[in-house]
Short mmCIF file of C-alpha atoms in Angstrom, two decimals:
data_model
loop_
_atom_site.label_atom_id
_atom_site.label_comp_id
_atom_site.label_asym_id
_atom_site.label_seq_id
_atom_site.Cartn_x
_atom_site.Cartn_y
_atom_site.Cartn_z
CA MET A 102 -5.64 -31.77 -2.46
CA PRO A 103 -7.10 -29.45 0.23
CA LYS A 104 -9.63 -26.92 -0.95
CA THR A 105 -8.57 -23.29 -0.91
CA ILE A 106 -11.33 -21.05 0.45
CA ILE A 107 -11.38 -17.46 -0.75
CA ASN A 108 -14.07 -15.03 0.35
CA ARG A 109 -15.79 -13.26 -2.57
CA HIS A 110 -18.87 -11.06 -2.77
CA LYS A 111 -20.02 -7.81 -4.33
CA LYS A 112 -20.16 -4.53 -2.47
CA THR A 113 -20.26 -0.82 -3.34
CA ALA A 114 -17.87 1.81 -1.99
CA ARG A 115 -18.05 5.60 -1.67
CA TYR A 116 -15.39 7.48 -3.59
CA PHE A 117 -14.52 10.74 -5.31
CA ILE A 118 -12.34 11.56 -8.31
CA GLU A 119 -9.53 14.08 -8.70
CA ASN A 120 -8.99 15.31 -12.26
CA LEU A 121 -5.26 15.55 -12.93
CA GLY A 122 -5.70 16.90 -16.47
CA ASN A 123 -5.44 15.28 -19.91
CA ASP A 124 -8.15 12.77 -18.97
CA ILE A 125 -6.02 11.39 -16.12
CA GLU A 126 -8.06 10.74 -12.98
CA LEU A 127 -7.25 9.71 -9.42
CA GLU A 128 -9.98 7.70 -7.68
CA MET A 129 -10.09 8.09 -3.91
CA VAL A 130 -12.11 5.68 -1.75
CA LEU A 131 -13.69 6.94 1.46
CA ILE A 132 -12.54 4.83 4.44
CA PRO A 133 -14.76 4.97 7.57
CA GLY A 134 -13.13 5.40 10.94
CA GLY A 135 -13.00 2.57 13.44
CA THR A 136 -10.95 0.53 15.86
CA PHE A 137 -8.94 -2.56 14.95
CA ILE A 138 -6.23 -4.87 16.25
CA MET A 139 -2.96 -4.10 14.48
CA GLY A 140 -0.25 -6.72 14.03
CA SER A 141 -0.28 -10.50 13.89
CA PRO A 142 -0.77 -13.27 16.44
CA GLU A 143 2.18 -15.56 17.19
CA ASN A 144 0.49 -18.50 15.44
CA GLU A 145 0.17 -16.70 12.09
CA GLU A 146 2.40 -18.44 9.56
CA GLY A 147 5.37 -16.33 8.52
CA SER A 148 4.84 -13.68 11.19
CA GLY A 149 7.65 -12.20 13.25
CA SER A 150 8.40 -10.12 16.31
CA SER A 151 8.29 -6.86 14.33
CA GLU A 152 4.52 -7.40 13.93
CA ARG A 153 3.98 -7.53 17.68
CA PRO A 154 2.76 -6.85 20.26
CA GLN A 155 -0.72 -6.78 18.77
CA HIS A 156 -2.45 -3.62 19.90
CA GLU A 157 -5.67 -1.72 19.49
CA VAL A 158 -5.67 1.37 17.25
CA THR A 159 -8.48 3.84 16.64
CA ILE A 160 -8.48 5.35 13.16
CA LYS A 161 -10.18 8.56 12.07
CA PRO A 162 -12.03 8.62 8.71
CA PHE A 163 -9.86 9.32 5.69
CA SER A 164 -9.73 8.59 1.98
CA MET A 165 -7.22 6.40 0.16
CA GLY A 166 -6.28 5.76 -3.44
CA LYS A 167 -8.37 2.98 -4.94
CA TYR A 168 -5.18 1.70 -6.59
CA PRO A 169 -1.45 2.29 -6.25
CA ILE A 170 -0.40 5.45 -8.10
CA THR A 171 -0.03 4.63 -11.79
CA GLN A 172 2.64 5.78 -14.23
CA ALA A 173 0.10 8.01 -16.00
CA GLN A 174 -0.82 9.67 -12.70
CA TRP A 175 2.84 10.05 -11.78
CA GLN A 176 3.65 11.71 -15.10
CA ALA A 177 0.74 14.14 -14.69
CA VAL A 178 1.83 15.24 -11.23
CA ALA A 179 5.55 15.25 -12.07
CA GLN A 180 4.79 18.02 -14.57
CA LEU A 181 3.40 20.27 -11.81
CA PRO A 182 5.57 22.96 -10.20
CA GLN A 183 8.39 21.69 -8.02
CA VAL A 184 8.07 22.05 -4.24
CA ASN A 185 11.30 20.66 -2.76
CA LYS A 186 12.97 18.37 -5.28
CA GLU A 187 12.96 17.33 -8.92
CA LEU A 188 11.02 14.28 -10.05
CA LYS A 189 11.84 11.97 -12.93
CA PRO A 190 8.89 12.07 -15.34
CA ASP A 191 9.08 8.37 -16.22
CA PRO A 192 11.12 6.42 -13.62
CA SER A 193 9.52 2.98 -13.90
CA GLU A 194 11.33 -0.13 -15.10
CA PHE A 195 8.15 -1.93 -16.22
CA LYS A 196 6.45 0.49 -18.60
CA GLY A 197 2.69 0.90 -18.85
CA ALA A 198 0.41 3.90 -18.28
CA ASN A 199 -1.91 1.90 -16.05
CA CYS A 200 0.82 -0.08 -14.29
CA PRO A 201 1.93 1.15 -10.88
CA VAL A 202 4.80 3.58 -10.85
CA GLU A 203 7.95 2.10 -9.32
CA ARG A 204 11.58 3.03 -8.86
CA VAL A 205 10.41 5.92 -6.71
CA SER A 206 12.01 6.65 -3.35
CA TRP A 207 10.26 7.80 -0.17
CA HIS A 208 11.61 11.29 -0.83
CA ASP A 209 10.17 11.17 -4.36
CA VAL A 210 6.68 10.19 -3.22
CA VAL A 211 6.64 12.85 -0.50
CA GLU A 212 7.38 15.40 -3.24
CA PHE A 213 4.56 13.89 -5.33
CA CYS A 214 2.14 14.40 -2.43
CA ALA A 215 3.28 18.00 -1.97
CA ARG A 216 2.73 18.83 -5.65
CA LEU A 217 -0.64 17.06 -5.66
CA SER A 218 -1.70 18.98 -2.54
CA ASN A 219 -0.78 22.32 -4.09
CA TYR A 220 -2.67 21.44 -7.27
CA THR A 221 -5.87 20.17 -5.63
CA LYS A 222 -5.83 22.43 -2.53
CA ARG A 223 -6.38 19.32 -0.41
CA PRO A 224 -3.88 17.74 2.03
CA TYR A 225 -2.53 14.65 0.27
CA ARG A 226 0.14 12.57 2.00
CA LEU A 227 1.38 9.03 2.48
CA PRO A 228 -0.67 6.79 4.78
CA SER A 229 0.53 6.10 8.27
CA GLU A 230 1.45 2.47 8.78
CA ALA A 231 -1.63 2.03 10.98
CA GLU A 232 -3.92 3.57 8.36
CA TRP A 233 -2.44 1.29 5.73
CA GLU A 234 -3.04 -1.90 7.71
CA TYR A 235 -6.52 -0.79 8.77
CA ALA A 236 -7.42 -0.04 5.15
CA CYS A 237 -5.90 -3.31 3.94
CA ARG A 238 -7.67 -5.48 6.50
CA ALA A 239 -11.05 -3.76 6.01
CA GLY A 240 -12.43 -5.52 9.06
CA THR A 241 -10.70 -8.88 8.52
CA ILE A 242 -8.35 -10.67 10.90
CA THR A 243 -7.02 -13.27 8.45
CA PRO A 244 -3.49 -13.08 6.95
CA PHE A 245 -4.98 -11.62 3.72
CA HIS A 246 -8.13 -9.59 3.30
CA PHE A 247 -9.61 -12.34 1.14
CA GLY A 248 -8.88 -15.17 3.56
CA GLU A 249 -6.29 -17.51 5.02
CA THR A 250 -4.23 -17.73 1.83
CA MET A 251 -4.07 -16.34 -1.70
CA THR A 252 -3.47 -17.49 -5.26
CA THR A 253 -1.98 -15.84 -8.34
CA ASP A 254 -5.52 -15.47 -9.68
CA LEU A 255 -6.01 -12.89 -6.93
CA ALA A 256 -2.69 -11.06 -6.72
CA ASN A 257 0.72 -10.56 -8.34
CA TYR A 258 3.55 -12.21 -6.37
CA ASP A 259 6.06 -15.05 -6.71
CA GLY A 260 3.70 -17.93 -7.50
CA ASN A 261 6.49 -20.48 -7.26
CA LYS A 262 5.95 -20.35 -3.49
CA THR A 263 2.85 -21.09 -1.42
CA TYR A 264 1.32 -19.91 1.84
CA GLY A 265 -0.82 -22.05 4.13
CA LYS A 266 -3.01 -24.36 2.06
CA GLY A 267 -2.52 -22.31 -1.11
CA THR A 268 -1.31 -23.74 -4.39
CA LYS A 269 1.55 -22.77 -6.70
CA GLY A 270 0.76 -20.44 -9.59
CA VAL A 271 2.29 -17.94 -11.99
CA TYR A 272 5.44 -15.91 -11.36
CA ARG A 273 5.00 -12.93 -13.69
CA LYS A 274 8.34 -11.27 -12.81
CA LYS A 275 6.94 -7.78 -13.37
CA THR A 276 4.13 -5.48 -12.33
CA THR A 277 0.58 -5.84 -13.62
CA GLU A 278 -1.94 -3.12 -14.42
CA VAL A 279 -3.71 -1.85 -11.31
CA GLY A 280 -7.07 -3.47 -10.67
CA SER A 281 -6.45 -6.18 -13.25
CA PHE A 282 -7.42 -8.97 -10.83
CA GLN A 283 -10.79 -7.29 -10.19
CA VAL A 284 -10.64 -8.20 -6.50
CA ALA A 285 -11.31 -5.44 -3.97
CA ASN A 286 -11.52 -5.63 -0.19
CA GLU A 287 -14.53 -4.58 1.89
CA PHE A 288 -13.52 -0.92 1.63
CA GLY A 289 -13.24 -1.06 -2.17
CA LEU A 290 -9.43 -0.99 -2.40
CA TYR A 291 -7.51 -3.02 -5.00
CA ASP A 292 -3.98 -4.45 -5.12
CA MET A 293 -3.36 -4.25 -1.39
CA HIS A 294 -1.50 -7.57 -1.58
CA GLY A 295 1.40 -7.84 -4.04
CA ASN A 296 2.24 -5.91 -7.24
CA VAL A 297 4.33 -3.17 -5.54
CA TRP A 298 5.42 -2.49 -1.99
CA GLU A 299 3.82 0.74 -0.78
CA TRP A 300 5.70 3.44 1.11
CA CYS A 301 4.21 4.68 4.38
CA GLU A 302 4.91 7.91 6.23
CA ASP A 303 6.44 6.25 9.31
CA ASP A 304 10.02 5.77 10.39
CA TRP A 305 10.95 2.11 10.87
CA HIS A 306 10.78 0.65 14.38
CA ASN A 307 11.73 -2.93 15.20
CA ASN A 308 8.43 -3.68 16.95
CA TYR A 309 5.27 -2.03 18.26
CA GLU A 310 6.49 -1.15 21.75
CA ASN A 311 5.33 2.43 22.53
CA VAL A 312 3.52 2.80 19.18
CA PRO A 313 0.93 5.62 18.92
CA ALA A 314 -2.63 4.39 19.56
CA ASP A 315 -4.34 7.06 17.47
CA GLY A 316 -3.26 5.82 14.05
CA SER A 317 -0.85 8.68 13.43
CA ALA A 318 2.52 8.17 11.74
CA TRP A 319 5.25 7.03 14.13
CA ILE A 320 8.07 9.49 13.59
CA SER A 321 11.08 8.99 15.84
CA GLY A 322 12.57 12.43 15.39
CA GLU A 323 16.05 10.91 15.33
CA SER A 324 18.21 12.43 12.60
CA ASN A 325 19.94 9.09 11.93
CA ASN A 326 16.69 7.17 11.36
CA ASP A 327 16.54 7.06 7.57
CA GLU A 328 14.62 3.76 7.35
CA LYS A 329 11.00 4.07 6.23
CA VAL A 330 8.17 1.53 6.29
CA LEU A 331 6.78 -0.31 3.25
CA ARG A 332 3.69 -2.51 3.20
CA GLY A 333 1.85 -5.03 1.05
CA GLY A 334 4.49 -7.07 -0.76
CA SER A 335 5.17 -7.01 -4.49
CA TRP A 336 5.45 -8.96 -7.75
CA TYR A 337 8.84 -10.13 -6.49
CA SER A 338 7.66 -11.23 -3.02
CA LEU A 339 6.96 -14.58 -1.44
CA PRO A 340 3.25 -14.83 -0.56
CA GLY A 341 3.96 -14.57 3.17
CA TYR A 342 5.50 -11.15 2.56
CA CYS A 343 2.16 -9.95 1.16
CA ARG A 344 0.23 -10.50 4.40
CA SER A 345 -1.82 -7.64 5.88
CA ALA A 346 0.47 -7.47 8.93
CA ARG A 347 3.82 -7.83 7.15
CA ARG A 348 6.24 -4.94 7.66
CA TYR A 349 9.33 -4.08 5.65
CA SER A 350 11.77 -1.20 5.50
CA PHE A 351 14.24 0.51 3.21
CA ALA A 352 16.29 3.68 3.30
CA ALA A 353 14.25 6.71 2.29
CA GLY A 354 16.43 7.21 -0.77
CA PHE A 355 15.99 3.68 -2.13
CA ASP A 356 14.00 3.30 -5.37
CA GLY A 357 13.55 -0.36 -6.30
CA SER A 358 11.54 -1.76 -9.21
CA ASP A 359 9.06 -3.26 -6.75
CA ASP A 360 8.48 -0.11 -4.67
CA GLY A 361 5.48 2.15 -5.27
CA PHE A 362 2.83 3.88 -3.17
CA ARG A 363 -0.72 5.11 -2.86
CA VAL A 364 -1.91 8.38 -1.37
CA VAL A 365 -4.37 9.32 1.36
CA CYS A 366 -6.27 12.52 2.09
CA GLY A 367 -7.56 13.17 5.56
CA ALA A 368 -9.86 16.06 4.70
CA ALA A 369 -11.66 14.46 1.77
CA TRP A 370 -14.14 12.52 3.93
CA THR A 371 -16.25 15.67 4.29
CA LEU A 372 -16.67 16.17 0.53
#
């Protein structure tokens, strides 16, 4: 049987903590700016035309949630004053305070960011698709930030299927607590592959033709474009769907049991 090589080593990351009340905290990791190649090469297994053309993007420093937003964090922010729409206090199908919140639509998570911004006096929002991939890759060019393949010891996905030289594993059929695999990327982010798909700010586009080069969200401005981008794969996904470059979309009002999110804050780097 071929040997599966996974890159592992210890590293420290800079971060700050938002106190959401009632001992609920939100850890934000500081992501340095830089330039990277976004998308996948044609020879990457499972890749498609929506991930091309590969292109260079320059990203400004920002901060990003260490983990996907948890149910405890969601419940804390859902209790804050409404900005534009109501939020369900406990929408998730798979219950657990430290499990990622799911069954939240793009509209729901935008409202979450607005309430969080008002509460903290800092500009919280969804990541742009470019920021998400840059943060996920953390300097890597392999299909996953930990190497050419992954196993169910590293992430939560459909372990009945394999990718590359990987082996079959566990199919848990539900979310797992954030950080439970204890595997972070070079930037100090956890659960970037699998567990829940993560909403991004961008409208969906079929490929990267005419994409912004500055890392900003790609908003079409077309009133009929209701499709939004998701990244990272989920507990329900085949391993190839969890690749750093993989793109997916759903209508902004969709709220599946494998859809969650994490937040970013552009101003927090100066703290």
